[in-house]
Amino acid sequence: MRISLRQLSVFLSVARHQSYTRAAEELNLTQPAVFTQVKQLEESLGVPLLDRIGKRMQPTEAGRVVVEGARETLDAVGRMEMRLADMRGLREGRLTLAIVSTAQYFLPRLLGQFCDANPGIEVALTVTNRQAVLARLAAGEDDLCILGTPPEGLDVVAAAIADNPLVIIARPDHPLASETEIPPERVAEEAFILRERGSGTRLAVERFFRARGLTLPVRMELGSNEAIKQAVIGGLGLAALSRDTLALEGAVGIVRVLDVAGFPLLRQWQAAYPRGKHLSVAAEAFLDHLAAHARDAVRDSGRVLPGRTGAAMAGSEGPLRET
Ligand code: PGA
């Protein structure tokens, strides 16, 4: 019996669409080419595989057996190819990452070190807000996603990789800038500049104030951390941002971090991927790189970042806490 993987995958496509024409469209082939592949498969196996019922091509009983066998065969070949790609892994791998926009202040540096050490790895990085990263995580579009709070209701594995404290900032000449232990109630009297809906930063800060029965008076919504800093410098109000975003401004005193009771909100950056996803060698190596960085960062503090967990994700969009 001489059957080819090509014939099996063409037959699977016809069986799935119940149409030679649609299979041809999917496979970028002509309709006669698809027909010929299926015909040759039928001849090799010695049984008819498809019945024409009205306009649909439906698998015969033998055809259903072949559908099952073809799926198993093609899956096994796919797994074999992935293992071989893994063996080549770090020499010629590809790493796709989706990160929330605020992570752009720390992740590219770690990525740079990783790429220096592994020059064969090609990286595709998508930077967007939390809501969009969650959608990509749910669809399994990337090797790894980096976000500020573990998602709720998604079956994923996550690892804390770095601290992500959230602070409230003001212009240095703001009346609250020289006060200490400022109550959240006092802060909630000030005009606020918030990130756009769907942002993890916004979610965290709104949740903090809502838990205390407070609503922030929103003067403006902006879709970028940099624009928010400029608005604060421009005197438009207070804002809550990840401390990572202030590496430069904090140092030169353009904005002031306020001493608000309950702040900084202690959060941690998470690297996450769908449970059950086969991580490529490149993705595993990058996770190891992030974990090593996390260990270095906490060594002096004596704290221990939790390892990779699945359970930690469930319900973790509840009250903010240090994990
Ligand atoms: P964001 O996420 O960039 O969508 O605000 C950051 C975070 O969750 O800390």
mmCIF file of C-alpha atoms and ligand atoms in Angstrom:
data_model
loop_
_atom_site.group_PDB
_atom_site.id
_atom_site.type_symbol
_atom_site.label_atom_id
_atom_site.label_comp_id
_atom_site.label_asym_id
_atom_site.label_seq_id
_atom_site.Cartn_x
_atom_site.Cartn_y
_atom_site.Cartn_z
ATOM 1 C CA MET A 1 0.000 0.000 0.000
ATOM 2 C CA ARG A 2 1.463 3.348 -1.018
ATOM 3 C CA ILE A 3 -0.211 6.260 0.693
ATOM 4 C CA SER A 4 1.338 9.623 1.398
ATOM 5 C CA LEU A 5 0.988 12.169 4.189
ATOM 6 C CA ARG A 6 -0.037 14.628 1.498
ATOM 7 C CA GLN A 7 -2.983 12.444 0.498
ATOM 8 C CA LEU A 8 -4.035 12.041 4.128
ATOM 9 C CA SER A 9 -4.010 15.768 4.833
ATOM 10 C CA VAL A 10 -5.885 16.561 1.586
ATOM 11 C CA PHE A 11 -8.471 13.895 2.430
ATOM 12 C CA LEU A 12 -8.862 15.302 5.961
ATOM 13 C CA SER A 13 -9.509 18.746 4.545
ATOM 14 C CA VAL A 14 -12.164 17.417 2.129
ATOM 15 C CA ALA A 15 -13.819 15.435 4.944
ATOM 16 C CA ARG A 16 -13.792 18.496 7.221
ATOM 17 C CA HIS A 17 -15.324 20.812 4.630
ATOM 18 C CA GLN A 18 -17.395 18.071 2.936
ATOM 19 C CA SER A 19 -16.347 19.749 -0.293
ATOM 20 C CA TYR A 20 -13.536 19.435 -2.838
ATOM 21 C CA THR A 21 -13.850 23.104 -3.698
ATOM 22 C CA ARG A 22 -13.509 24.389 -0.129
ATOM 23 C CA ALA A 23 -10.627 22.001 0.548
ATOM 24 C CA ALA A 24 -8.913 23.320 -2.576
ATOM 25 C CA GLU A 25 -9.351 26.889 -1.296
ATOM 26 C CA GLU A 26 -7.956 25.992 2.117
ATOM 27 C CA LEU A 27 -4.949 24.181 0.650
ATOM 28 C CA ASN A 28 -4.318 26.625 -2.178
ATOM 29 C CA LEU A 29 -4.689 23.860 -4.750
ATOM 30 C CA THR A 30 -6.904 23.441 -7.768
ATOM 31 C CA GLN A 31 -10.075 21.424 -7.353
ATOM 32 C CA PRO A 32 -8.888 18.681 -9.812
ATOM 33 C CA ALA A 33 -5.610 18.343 -7.853
ATOM 34 C CA VAL A 34 -7.572 17.742 -4.648
ATOM 35 C CA PHE A 35 -9.831 15.268 -6.427
ATOM 36 C CA THR A 36 -6.823 13.358 -7.789
ATOM 37 C CA GLN A 37 -5.175 13.088 -4.360
ATOM 38 C CA VAL A 38 -8.336 11.604 -2.846
ATOM 39 C CA LYS A 39 -8.850 9.281 -5.816
ATOM 40 C CA GLN A 40 -5.281 7.957 -5.491
ATOM 41 C CA LEU A 41 -5.806 7.407 -1.762
ATOM 42 C CA GLU A 42 -8.992 5.453 -2.458
ATOM 43 C CA GLU A 43 -7.193 3.351 -5.065
ATOM 44 C CA SER A 44 -4.298 2.581 -2.711
ATOM 45 C CA LEU A 45 -6.662 1.594 0.090
ATOM 46 C CA GLY A 46 -9.078 -0.226 -2.218
ATOM 47 C CA VAL A 47 -12.226 1.320 -0.708
ATOM 48 C CA PRO A 48 -14.402 4.342 -1.512
ATOM 49 C CA LEU A 49 -13.867 7.004 1.143
ATOM 50 C CA LEU A 50 -16.496 9.599 0.200
ATOM 51 C CA ASP A 51 -20.186 9.531 -0.728
ATOM 52 C CA ARG A 52 -21.804 12.413 -2.570
ATOM 53 C CA ILE A 53 -24.973 13.316 -0.672
ATOM 54 C CA GLY A 54 -26.593 16.271 -2.392
ATOM 55 C CA LYS A 55 -23.818 18.829 -2.636
ATOM 56 C CA ARG A 56 -21.825 17.397 0.238
ATOM 57 C CA MET A 57 -19.025 14.886 0.163
ATOM 58 C CA GLN A 58 -19.487 12.760 3.264
ATOM 59 C CA PRO A 59 -17.042 10.132 4.532
ATOM 60 C CA THR A 60 -18.216 6.547 4.095
ATOM 61 C CA GLU A 61 -17.816 4.133 7.007
ATOM 62 C CA ALA A 62 -14.330 3.304 5.717
ATOM 63 C CA GLY A 63 -13.758 7.030 5.221
ATOM 64 C CA ARG A 64 -14.453 7.686 8.924
ATOM 65 C CA VAL A 65 -11.850 5.066 9.869
ATOM 66 C CA VAL A 66 -9.375 6.802 7.577
ATOM 67 C CA VAL A 67 -10.232 10.231 9.077
ATOM 68 C CA GLU A 68 -9.334 8.907 12.506
ATOM 69 C CA GLY A 69 -6.154 7.191 11.348
ATOM 70 C CA ALA A 70 -5.092 10.230 9.311
ATOM 71 C CA ARG A 71 -5.519 12.521 12.321
ATOM 72 C CA GLU A 72 -3.445 10.240 14.548
ATOM 73 C CA THR A 73 -0.759 9.906 11.882
ATOM 74 C CA LEU A 74 -0.528 13.631 11.183
ATOM 75 C CA ASP A 75 -0.520 14.449 14.924
ATOM 76 C CA ALA A 76 2.318 11.972 15.471
ATOM 77 C CA VAL A 77 4.286 13.506 12.606
ATOM 78 C CA GLY A 78 3.625 16.997 14.024
ATOM 79 C CA ARG A 79 4.942 15.928 17.435
ATOM 80 C CA MET A 80 7.994 14.385 15.841
ATOM 81 C CA GLU A 81 8.694 17.590 13.919
ATOM 82 C CA MET A 82 8.353 19.625 17.100
ATOM 83 C CA ARG A 83 10.821 17.414 18.930
ATOM 84 C CA LEU A 84 13.305 17.737 16.110
ATOM 85 C CA ALA A 85 12.808 21.509 16.089
ATOM 86 C CA ASP A 86 13.451 21.433 19.839
ATOM 87 C CA MET A 87 16.719 19.618 19.259
ATOM 88 C CA ARG A 88 17.742 22.467 16.963
ATOM 89 C CA GLY A 89 15.976 24.781 19.444
ATOM 90 C CA LEU A 90 18.419 27.297 20.790
ATOM 91 C CA ARG A 91 20.415 27.389 17.586
ATOM 92 C CA GLU A 92 17.573 28.431 15.321
ATOM 93 C CA GLY A 93 14.462 28.827 17.454
ATOM 94 C CA ARG A 94 11.732 31.416 17.417
ATOM 95 C CA LEU A 95 10.239 33.027 20.505
ATOM 96 C CA THR A 96 6.922 34.890 20.381
ATOM 97 C CA LEU A 97 6.013 37.085 23.324
ATOM 98 C CA ALA A 98 3.012 39.276 24.111
ATOM 99 C CA ILE A 99 3.605 41.768 26.896
ATOM 100 C CA VAL A 100 1.442 44.430 28.520
ATOM 101 C CA SER A 101 2.604 47.907 27.622
ATOM 102 C CA THR A 102 3.970 48.661 31.090
ATOM 103 C CA ALA A 103 6.280 45.634 30.875
ATOM 104 C CA GLN A 104 8.172 47.392 28.088
ATOM 105 C CA TYR A 105 10.103 49.224 30.806
ATOM 106 C CA PHE A 106 11.822 46.097 32.085
ATOM 107 C CA LEU A 107 11.327 43.184 29.731
ATOM 108 C CA PRO A 108 13.312 44.340 26.672
ATOM 109 C CA ARG A 109 16.432 44.619 28.842
ATOM 110 C CA LEU A 110 16.079 40.984 29.925
ATOM 111 C CA LEU A 111 15.272 40.009 26.368
ATOM 112 C CA GLY A 112 18.416 41.780 25.172
ATOM 113 C CA GLN A 113 20.611 39.753 27.536
ATOM 114 C CA PHE A 114 18.857 36.580 26.427
ATOM 115 C CA CYS A 115 19.319 37.346 22.720
ATOM 116 C CA ASP A 116 22.997 38.184 23.248
ATOM 117 C CA ALA A 117 23.475 34.750 24.793
ATOM 118 C CA ASN A 118 21.340 33.020 22.125
ATOM 119 C CA PRO A 119 21.942 34.839 18.845
ATOM 120 C CA GLY A 120 20.141 32.153 16.784
ATOM 121 C CA ILE A 121 16.777 32.886 18.349
ATOM 122 C CA GLU A 122 14.428 35.149 16.457
ATOM 123 C CA VAL A 123 12.043 37.078 18.699
ATOM 124 C CA ALA A 124 8.596 38.470 17.844
ATOM 125 C CA LEU A 125 7.353 40.844 20.530
ATOM 126 C CA THR A 126 3.797 42.220 20.705
ATOM 127 C CA VAL A 127 3.244 45.136 23.104
ATOM 128 C CA THR A 128 -0.375 45.905 23.936
ATOM 129 C CA ASN A 129 -2.623 46.367 26.961
ATOM 130 C CA ARG A 130 -3.770 43.762 29.443
ATOM 131 C CA GLN A 131 -7.106 43.035 27.809
ATOM 132 C CA ALA A 132 -5.483 42.320 24.464
ATOM 133 C CA VAL A 133 -2.759 40.186 26.074
ATOM 134 C CA LEU A 134 -5.441 38.144 27.852
ATOM 135 C CA ALA A 135 -7.192 37.507 24.532
ATOM 136 C CA ARG A 136 -3.919 36.337 22.994
ATOM 137 C CA LEU A 137 -3.228 34.140 26.035
ATOM 138 C CA ALA A 138 -6.681 32.541 25.769
ATOM 139 C CA ALA A 139 -6.088 31.823 22.077
ATOM 140 C CA GLY A 140 -2.574 30.445 22.743
ATOM 141 C CA GLU A 141 -1.140 32.801 20.137
ATOM 142 C CA ASP A 142 2.264 33.311 21.764
ATOM 143 C CA ASP A 143 4.880 31.201 23.503
ATOM 144 C CA LEU A 144 4.660 33.370 26.614
ATOM 145 C CA CYS A 145 2.630 36.339 27.852
ATOM 146 C CA ILE A 146 3.858 38.838 30.428
ATOM 147 C CA LEU A 147 1.251 40.646 32.497
ATOM 148 C CA GLY A 148 0.899 42.401 35.824
ATOM 149 C CA THR A 149 -1.750 40.307 37.577
ATOM 150 C CA PRO A 150 -2.540 36.664 36.882
ATOM 151 C CA PRO A 151 -5.723 36.271 34.826
ATOM 152 C CA GLU A 152 -8.881 34.825 36.264
ATOM 153 C CA GLY A 153 -10.855 32.039 34.635
ATOM 154 C CA LEU A 154 -8.159 30.956 32.187
ATOM 155 C CA ASP A 155 -6.482 27.589 32.563
ATOM 156 C CA VAL A 156 -2.896 28.754 32.459
ATOM 157 C CA VAL A 157 0.439 28.208 34.141
ATOM 158 C CA ALA A 158 2.096 31.307 35.582
ATOM 159 C CA ALA A 159 5.356 32.234 37.240
ATOM 160 C CA ALA A 160 6.121 35.423 39.151
ATOM 161 C CA ILE A 161 9.199 36.906 37.538
ATOM 162 C CA ALA A 162 9.720 40.336 39.123
ATOM 163 C CA ASP A 163 8.171 42.862 41.471
ATOM 164 C CA ASN A 164 5.782 45.364 39.931
ATOM 165 C CA PRO A 165 4.949 47.976 42.583
ATOM 166 C CA LEU A 166 2.326 50.560 41.720
ATOM 167 C CA VAL A 167 2.827 54.102 43.006
ATOM 168 C CA ILE A 168 0.903 57.384 42.972
ATOM 169 C CA ILE A 169 2.729 60.292 41.401
ATOM 170 C CA ALA A 170 2.312 64.060 41.399
ATOM 171 C CA ARG A 171 4.189 67.121 40.221
ATOM 172 C CA PRO A 172 6.818 68.117 42.829
ATOM 173 C CA ASP A 173 4.964 71.400 43.557
ATOM 174 C CA HIS A 174 1.670 69.598 44.265
ATOM 175 C CA PRO A 175 0.368 70.285 47.821
ATOM 176 C CA LEU A 176 0.413 66.539 48.634
ATOM 177 C CA ALA A 177 4.030 66.121 47.537
ATOM 178 C CA SER A 178 5.449 67.073 50.930
ATOM 179 C CA GLU A 179 2.920 65.164 53.064
ATOM 180 C CA THR A 180 3.412 61.738 54.605
ATOM 181 C CA GLU A 181 1.005 58.860 55.248
ATOM 182 C CA ILE A 182 -1.613 60.495 53.029
ATOM 183 C CA PRO A 183 -4.969 58.725 53.517
ATOM 184 C CA PRO A 184 -6.500 57.232 50.329
ATOM 185 C CA GLU A 185 -9.627 59.342 51.029
ATOM 186 C CA ARG A 186 -7.541 62.488 50.606
ATOM 187 C CA VAL A 187 -6.014 61.212 47.347
ATOM 188 C CA ALA A 188 -9.495 60.430 45.998
ATOM 189 C CA GLU A 189 -10.366 64.141 46.260
ATOM 190 C CA GLU A 190 -7.780 64.986 43.586
ATOM 191 C CA ALA A 191 -8.262 64.924 39.829
ATOM 192 C CA PHE A 192 -6.802 61.725 38.386
ATOM 193 C CA ILE A 193 -5.320 60.741 35.057
ATOM 194 C CA LEU A 194 -6.033 57.080 34.404
ATOM 195 C CA ARG A 195 -4.896 54.589 31.789
ATOM 196 C CA GLU A 196 -7.482 53.406 29.237
ATOM 197 C CA ARG A 197 -10.055 50.724 30.048
ATOM 198 C CA GLY A 198 -8.530 47.259 29.636
ATOM 199 C CA SER A 199 -5.254 48.373 31.224
ATOM 200 C CA GLY A 200 -3.945 46.278 34.124
ATOM 201 C CA THR A 201 -2.602 49.387 35.869
ATOM 202 C CA ARG A 202 -6.065 50.926 35.817
ATOM 203 C CA LEU A 203 -7.680 47.705 37.011
ATOM 204 C CA ALA A 204 -5.344 47.532 40.018
ATOM 205 C CA VAL A 205 -5.689 51.137 41.114
ATOM 206 C CA GLU A 206 -9.456 51.244 40.679
ATOM 207 C CA ARG A 207 -9.767 48.040 42.665
ATOM 208 C CA PHE A 208 -7.685 49.485 45.520
ATOM 209 C CA PHE A 209 -9.899 52.551 45.856
ATOM 210 C CA ARG A 210 -13.148 50.687 45.251
ATOM 211 C CA ALA A 211 -12.294 48.295 48.105
ATOM 212 C CA ARG A 212 -12.314 51.372 50.353
ATOM 213 C CA GLY A 213 -15.607 52.668 49.000
ATOM 214 C CA LEU A 214 -13.834 55.381 46.993
ATOM 215 C CA THR A 215 -14.137 56.413 43.349
ATOM 216 C CA LEU A 216 -11.347 58.361 41.691
ATOM 217 C CA PRO A 217 -12.390 61.608 40.013
ATOM 218 C CA VAL A 218 -11.122 60.940 36.482
ATOM 219 C CA ARG A 219 -10.036 64.060 34.662
ATOM 220 C CA MET A 220 -8.534 62.255 31.717
ATOM 221 C CA GLU A 221 -7.953 58.784 30.267
ATOM 222 C CA LEU A 222 -4.749 58.182 28.332
ATOM 223 C CA GLY A 223 -3.566 55.070 26.547
ATOM 224 C CA SER A 224 0.120 55.429 27.315
ATOM 225 C CA ASN A 225 2.257 55.592 30.444
ATOM 226 C CA GLU A 226 4.502 58.224 28.850
ATOM 227 C CA ALA A 227 1.533 60.458 27.999
ATOM 228 C CA ILE A 228 0.318 60.094 31.582
ATOM 229 C CA LYS A 229 3.663 61.238 32.972
ATOM 230 C CA GLN A 230 3.612 64.247 30.682
ATOM 231 C CA ALA A 231 0.071 65.071 31.836
ATOM 232 C CA VAL A 232 1.184 64.871 35.483
ATOM 233 C CA ILE A 233 4.160 67.116 34.723
ATOM 234 C CA GLY A 234 1.712 69.442 32.975
ATOM 235 C CA GLY A 235 -0.238 69.745 36.229
ATOM 236 C CA LEU A 236 -3.357 67.916 35.041
ATOM 237 C CA GLY A 237 -3.612 65.741 38.133
ATOM 238 C CA LEU A 238 -2.325 62.699 39.993
ATOM 239 C CA ALA A 239 -1.739 59.300 38.431
ATOM 240 C CA ALA A 240 -0.984 55.722 39.434
ATOM 241 C CA LEU A 241 1.777 54.016 37.500
ATOM 242 C CA SER A 242 4.084 51.057 37.854
ATOM 243 C CA ARG A 243 7.331 52.201 39.504
ATOM 244 C CA ASP A 244 9.124 50.613 36.541
ATOM 245 C CA THR A 245 7.862 53.459 34.358
ATOM 246 C CA LEU A 246 9.701 56.043 36.489
ATOM 247 C CA ALA A 247 13.264 54.821 36.226
ATOM 248 C CA LEU A 248 14.341 58.062 34.547
ATOM 249 C CA GLU A 249 11.861 60.682 35.748
ATOM 250 C CA GLY A 250 12.092 59.622 39.400
ATOM 251 C CA ALA A 251 15.839 60.076 39.343
ATOM 252 C CA VAL A 252 15.735 63.599 38.013
ATOM 253 C CA GLY A 253 12.831 64.700 40.189
ATOM 254 C CA ILE A 254 10.382 65.672 37.449
ATOM 255 C CA VAL A 255 7.621 63.778 39.236
ATOM 256 C CA ARG A 256 7.295 62.898 42.909
ATOM 257 C CA VAL A 257 6.093 59.553 44.308
ATOM 258 C CA LEU A 258 3.482 60.340 46.980
ATOM 259 C CA ASP A 259 3.555 58.683 50.396
ATOM 260 C CA VAL A 260 0.007 57.297 50.284
ATOM 261 C CA ALA A 261 -1.123 54.794 52.950
ATOM 262 C CA GLY A 262 -1.405 51.360 51.309
ATOM 263 C CA PHE A 263 1.068 52.247 48.544
ATOM 264 C CA PRO A 264 3.125 51.070 46.836
ATOM 265 C CA LEU A 265 0.670 48.365 45.844
ATOM 266 C CA LEU A 266 2.807 45.274 45.774
ATOM 267 C CA ARG A 267 2.224 43.263 42.630
ATOM 268 C CA GLN A 268 4.392 40.940 40.594
ATOM 269 C CA TRP A 269 4.998 40.532 36.905
ATOM 270 C CA GLN A 270 3.805 37.158 35.704
ATOM 271 C CA ALA A 271 4.965 35.036 32.774
ATOM 272 C CA ALA A 272 2.040 32.866 31.670
ATOM 273 C CA TYR A 273 1.118 30.308 29.040
ATOM 274 C CA PRO A 274 -1.902 28.044 28.472
ATOM 275 C CA ARG A 275 -1.767 24.850 30.520
ATOM 276 C CA GLY A 276 -0.927 21.902 28.314
ATOM 277 C CA LYS A 277 0.900 24.027 25.756
ATOM 278 C CA HIS A 278 4.137 22.424 24.654
ATOM 279 C CA LEU A 279 6.806 25.008 25.389
ATOM 280 C CA SER A 280 9.542 25.215 22.786
ATOM 281 C CA VAL A 281 13.152 24.965 23.878
ATOM 282 C CA ALA A 282 13.491 28.712 23.271
ATOM 283 C CA ALA A 283 10.493 29.499 25.493
ATOM 284 C CA GLU A 284 11.745 27.206 28.277
ATOM 285 C CA ALA A 285 15.170 28.819 28.085
ATOM 286 C CA PHE A 286 13.664 32.310 28.282
ATOM 287 C CA LEU A 287 11.557 31.303 31.290
ATOM 288 C CA ASP A 288 14.725 30.028 32.964
ATOM 289 C CA HIS A 289 16.419 33.320 32.169
ATOM 290 C CA LEU A 290 13.514 35.253 33.754
ATOM 291 C CA ALA A 291 13.558 32.972 36.803
ATOM 292 C CA ALA A 292 17.302 33.526 37.265
ATOM 293 C CA HIS A 293 16.741 37.285 37.098
ATOM 294 C CA ALA A 294 13.933 36.990 39.668
ATOM 295 C CA ARG A 295 16.186 35.045 42.026
ATOM 296 C CA ASP A 296 18.937 37.667 41.704
ATOM 297 C CA ALA A 297 16.452 40.464 42.362
ATOM 298 C CA VAL A 298 15.042 39.003 45.562
ATOM 299 C CA ARG A 299 18.262 37.548 46.954
ATOM 300 C CA ASP A 300 19.022 40.590 49.114
ATOM 301 C CA SER A 301 15.464 41.075 50.303
ATOM 302 C CA GLY A 302 15.259 37.548 51.723
ATOM 303 C CA ARG A 303 11.871 37.091 50.069
ATOM 304 C CA VAL A 304 11.105 34.147 47.827
ATOM 305 C CA LEU A 305 9.149 34.566 44.623
ATOM 306 C CA PRO A 306 6.727 31.694 44.112
ATOM 307 C CA GLY A 307 7.680 29.231 41.383
ATOM 308 C CA ARG A 308 5.656 28.238 38.364
ATOM 309 C CA THR A 309 2.128 27.355 39.387
ATOM 310 C CA GLY A 310 -1.194 26.694 37.814
ATOM 311 C CA ALA A 311 -3.352 26.972 40.891
ATOM 312 C CA ALA A 312 -2.107 30.459 41.654
ATOM 313 C CA MET A 313 -4.074 31.718 38.697
ATOM 314 C CA ALA A 314 -7.491 30.748 39.992
ATOM 315 C CA GLY A 315 -9.205 33.609 41.729
ATOM 316 C CA SER A 316 -6.091 35.667 41.737
ATOM 317 C CA GLU A 317 -7.860 38.719 40.387
ATOM 318 C CA GLY A 318 -9.384 39.020 43.832
ATOM 319 C CA PRO A 319 -7.999 41.502 46.337
ATOM 320 C CA LEU A 320 -4.530 42.639 45.521
ATOM 321 C CA ARG A 321 -1.910 40.924 47.517
ATOM 322 C CA GLU A 322 1.739 40.219 47.521
ATOM 323 C CA THR A 323 2.101 36.710 46.152
HETATM 324 P P1 PGA B 1 -1.062 47.618 31.494
HETATM 325 O O1 PGA B 1 -0.674 46.432 32.489
HETATM 326 O O2 PGA B 1 0.174 48.040 30.767
HETATM 327 O O3 PGA B 1 -2.156 46.989 30.632
HETATM 328 O O4 PGA B 1 -1.597 48.715 32.371
HETATM 329 C C1 PGA B 1 0.280 46.650 33.481
HETATM 330 C C2 PGA B 1 -0.010 45.890 34.723
HETATM 331 O O5 PGA B 1 -0.953 45.058 34.773
HETATM 332 O O6 PGA B 1 0.734 46.132 35.701
#
